[in-house]
PDB file of C-alpha atoms in Angstrom:
ATOM      1  CA  UNK A   1     161.371  30.520-110.028  1.00 35.00           C
ATOM      2  CA  UNK A   2     159.800  28.219-112.613  1.00 38.00           C
ATOM      3  CA  UNK A   3     158.370  25.381-110.527  1.00 41.00           C
ATOM      4  CA  UNK A   4     157.747  26.424-106.924  1.00 40.00           C
ATOM      5  CA  UNK A   5     154.502  26.737-105.073  1.00 38.00           C
ATOM      6  CA  UNK A   6     156.102  29.766-103.460  1.00 36.00           C
ATOM      7  CA  UNK A   7     159.580  31.087-102.940  1.00 38.00           C
ATOM      8  CA  UNK A   8     161.514  33.949-101.411  1.00 36.00           C
ATOM      9  CA  UNK A   9     165.141  34.973-101.363  1.00 39.00           C
ATOM     10  CA  UNK A  10     167.203  34.466 -98.233  1.00 40.00           C
ATOM     11  CA  UNK A  11     170.503  35.970 -97.183  1.00 39.00           C
ATOM     12  CA  UNK A  12     172.528  32.984 -98.497  1.00 40.00           C
ATOM     13  CA  UNK A  13     171.704  33.545-102.213  1.00 42.00           C
ATOM     14  CA  UNK A  14     169.376  30.593-102.107  1.00 41.00           C
ATOM     15  CA  UNK A  15     165.691  30.005-102.539  1.00 41.00           C
ATOM     16  CA  UNK A  16     163.352  28.843 -99.791  1.00 41.00           C
ATOM     17  CA  UNK A  17     160.676  26.693-101.358  1.00 45.00           C
ATOM     18  CA  UNK A  18     157.963  24.152-100.992  1.00 45.00           C
ATOM     19  CA  UNK A  19     157.573  21.773-103.936  1.00 48.00           C
ATOM     20  CA  UNK A  20     155.133  18.923-104.222  1.00 58.00           C
ATOM     21  CA  UNK A  21     154.007  16.158-106.581  1.00 77.00           C
ATOM     22  CA  UNK A  22     157.179  15.415-108.520  1.00 87.00           C
ATOM     23  CA  UNK A  23     158.489  12.235-110.088  1.00 90.00           C
ATOM     24  CA  UNK A  24     162.000  11.142-109.190  1.00 93.00           C
ATOM     25  CA  UNK A  25     164.580   9.452-111.385  1.00 92.00           C
ATOM     26  CA  UNK A  26     167.193   7.206-109.772  1.00 92.00           C
ATOM     27  CA  UNK A  27     169.713   4.741-111.118  1.00 89.00           C
ATOM     28  CA  UNK A  28     171.293   1.828-109.260  1.00 90.00           C
ATOM     29  CA  UNK A  29     174.570   3.688-108.632  1.00 91.00           C
ATOM     30  CA  UNK A  30     172.799   6.710-107.127  1.00 90.00           C
ATOM     31  CA  UNK A  31     170.619   4.482-104.928  1.00 92.00           C
ATOM     32  CA  UNK A  32     173.661   2.534-103.724  1.00 92.00           C
ATOM     33  CA  UNK A  33     175.510   5.773-102.968  1.00 92.00           C
ATOM     34  CA  UNK A  34     172.567   7.134-100.959  1.00 93.00           C
ATOM     35  CA  UNK A  35     172.325   3.870 -99.037  1.00 93.00           C
ATOM     36  CA  UNK A  36     176.019   4.073 -98.115  1.00 94.00           C
ATOM     37  CA  UNK A  37     175.204   7.459 -96.568  1.00 94.00           C
ATOM     38  CA  UNK A  38     172.209   5.994 -94.684  1.00 94.00           C
ATOM     39  CA  UNK A  39     169.644   7.899 -96.764  1.00 96.00           C
ATOM     40  CA  UNK A  40     166.831   5.970 -98.424  1.00 95.00           C
ATOM     41  CA  UNK A  41     165.255   7.055-101.708  1.00 94.00           C
ATOM     42  CA  UNK A  42     162.034   7.671 -99.780  1.00 95.00           C
ATOM     43  CA  UNK A  43     163.780   9.970 -97.288  1.00 96.00           C
ATOM     44  CA  UNK A  44     165.425  11.976-100.074  1.00 95.00           C
ATOM     45  CA  UNK A  45     162.138  12.323-101.953  1.00 93.00           C
ATOM     46  CA  UNK A  46     160.317  13.389 -98.777  1.00 93.00           C
ATOM     47  CA  UNK A  47     162.614  16.407 -98.545  1.00 92.00           C
ATOM     48  CA  UNK A  48     160.919  17.832-101.652  1.00 89.00           C
ATOM     49  CA  UNK A  49     157.534  17.589 -99.884  1.00 87.00           C
ATOM     50  CA  UNK A  50     158.673  19.616 -96.874  1.00 87.00           C
ATOM     51  CA  UNK A  51     160.145  23.098 -96.479  1.00 86.00           C
ATOM     52  CA  UNK A  52     163.708  23.355 -97.726  1.00 87.00           C
ATOM     53  CA  UNK A  53     166.449  25.579 -99.100  1.00 86.00           C
ATOM     54  CA  UNK A  54     167.536  25.187-102.706  1.00 86.00           C
ATOM     55  CA  UNK A  55     170.275  26.979-104.621  1.00 86.00           C
ATOM     56  CA  UNK A  56     172.297  26.471-107.810  1.00 87.00           C
ATOM     57  CA  UNK A  57     175.492  24.453-107.487  1.00 85.00           C
ATOM     58  CA  UNK A  58     178.410  26.756-108.329  1.00 79.00           C
ATOM     59  CA  UNK A  59     180.208  26.017-111.616  1.00 79.00           C
ATOM     60  CA  UNK A  60     178.001  22.983-112.356  1.00 79.00           C
ATOM     61  CA  UNK A  61     177.359  23.988-115.973  1.00 83.00           C
ATOM     62  CA  UNK A  62     181.076  24.387-116.644  1.00 83.00           C
ATOM     63  CA  UNK A  63     182.048  21.149-114.848  1.00 84.00           C
ATOM     64  CA  UNK A  64     179.108  18.904-115.773  1.00 82.00           C
ATOM     65  CA  UNK A  65     177.552  20.562-118.826  1.00 87.00           C
ATOM     66  CA  UNK A  66     174.257  21.039-116.993  1.00 88.00           C
ATOM     67  CA  UNK A  67     172.806  23.136-114.180  1.00 89.00           C
ATOM     68  CA  UNK A  68     172.705  21.250-110.895  1.00 91.00           C
ATOM     69  CA  UNK A  69     171.173  22.337-107.616  1.00 92.00           C
ATOM     70  CA  UNK A  70     171.725  21.798-103.905  1.00 92.00           C
ATOM     71  CA  UNK A  71     168.763  21.094-101.658  1.00 93.00           C
ATOM     72  CA  UNK A  72     168.924  21.116 -97.873  1.00 94.00           C
ATOM     73  CA  UNK A  73     165.859  19.756 -96.134  1.00 94.00           C
ATOM     74  CA  UNK A  74     164.441  17.194 -93.745  1.00 94.00           C
ATOM     75  CA  UNK A  75     162.755  13.872 -94.276  1.00 95.00           C
ATOM     76  CA  UNK A  76     159.344  13.292 -92.712  1.00 95.00           C
ATOM     77  CA  UNK A  77     161.179  11.608 -89.824  1.00 95.00           C
ATOM     78  CA  UNK A  78     163.278  14.752 -89.250  1.00 94.00           C
ATOM     79  CA  UNK A  79     166.565  13.500 -90.720  1.00 95.00           C
ATOM     80  CA  UNK A  80     168.585  16.439 -92.122  1.00 96.00           C
ATOM     81  CA  UNK A  81     169.412  15.668 -95.759  1.00 96.00           C
ATOM     82  CA  UNK A  82     171.719  17.297 -98.348  1.00 96.00           C
ATOM     83  CA  UNK A  83     170.854  16.549-101.994  1.00 95.00           C
ATOM     84  CA  UNK A  84     172.445  17.359-105.350  1.00 94.00           C
ATOM     85  CA  UNK A  85     169.916  17.113-108.180  1.00 93.00           C
ATOM     86  CA  UNK A  86     168.936  18.360-111.628  1.00 92.00           C
ATOM     87  CA  UNK A  87     165.622  19.003-113.315  1.00 90.00           C
ATOM     88  CA  UNK A  88     164.778  16.540-116.112  1.00 90.00           C
ATOM     89  CA  UNK A  89     161.401  18.168-116.860  1.00 89.00           C
ATOM     90  CA  UNK A  90     159.127  20.515-114.945  1.00 84.00           C
ATOM     91  CA  UNK A  91     157.784  17.525-113.035  1.00 85.00           C
ATOM     92  CA  UNK A  92     160.754  15.124-112.949  1.00 91.00           C
ATOM     93  CA  UNK A  93     163.833  15.391-110.732  1.00 92.00           C
ATOM     94  CA  UNK A  94     166.990  13.310-111.056  1.00 93.00           C
ATOM     95  CA  UNK A  95     168.777  12.910-107.748  1.00 94.00           C
ATOM     96  CA  UNK A  96     172.514  12.802-108.372  1.00 93.00           C
ATOM     97  CA  UNK A  97     173.729  12.274-104.821  1.00 93.00           C
ATOM     98  CA  UNK A  98     172.475  12.613-101.275  1.00 95.00           C
ATOM     99  CA  UNK A  99     173.864  12.414 -97.765  1.00 96.00           C
ATOM    100  CA  UNK A 100     173.080  13.493 -94.237  1.00 96.00           C
ATOM    101  CA  UNK A 101     173.670  17.216 -93.624  1.00 95.00           C
ATOM    102  CA  UNK A 102     176.632  18.084 -91.438  1.00 95.00           C
ATOM    103  CA  UNK A 103     176.036  19.813 -88.114  1.00 94.00           C
ATOM    104  CA  UNK A 104     177.730  22.887 -89.595  1.00 94.00           C
ATOM    105  CA  UNK A 105     175.259  22.934 -92.511  1.00 92.00           C
ATOM    106  CA  UNK A 106     172.304  22.538 -90.150  1.00 91.00           C
ATOM    107  CA  UNK A 107     173.538  25.462 -88.052  1.00 91.00           C
ATOM    108  CA  UNK A 108     174.435  27.674 -91.007  1.00 89.00           C
ATOM    109  CA  UNK A 109     171.156  27.255 -92.908  1.00 84.00           C
ATOM    110  CA  UNK A 110     168.759  26.712 -90.010  1.00 84.00           C
ATOM    111  CA  UNK A 111     167.203  23.598 -91.495  1.00 78.00           C
TER     112      UNK A 111
END
């Protein structure tokens, strides 16, 4: 785990982490997409400050030419958020898409 303050494996082949102090990269399309899903940039970024589950997105290198990750967490206000992102550098994260977690995802992952 290259960037985490701490991590441990869980039974879903994911990583439970707490990350802090990162920069975030957005573009207008990604911000508009998040807004359509009722997630603000601030809410998405807050998820990286709280406890969350993160795991590699299957087949992302083959499909997109880069490793992408899923993150399931909560905003400071408690909103359950699902994020797809990639690392730009060790301290910079590019959020690709975000939406509210489904009830099924909340139940399955316990977030």
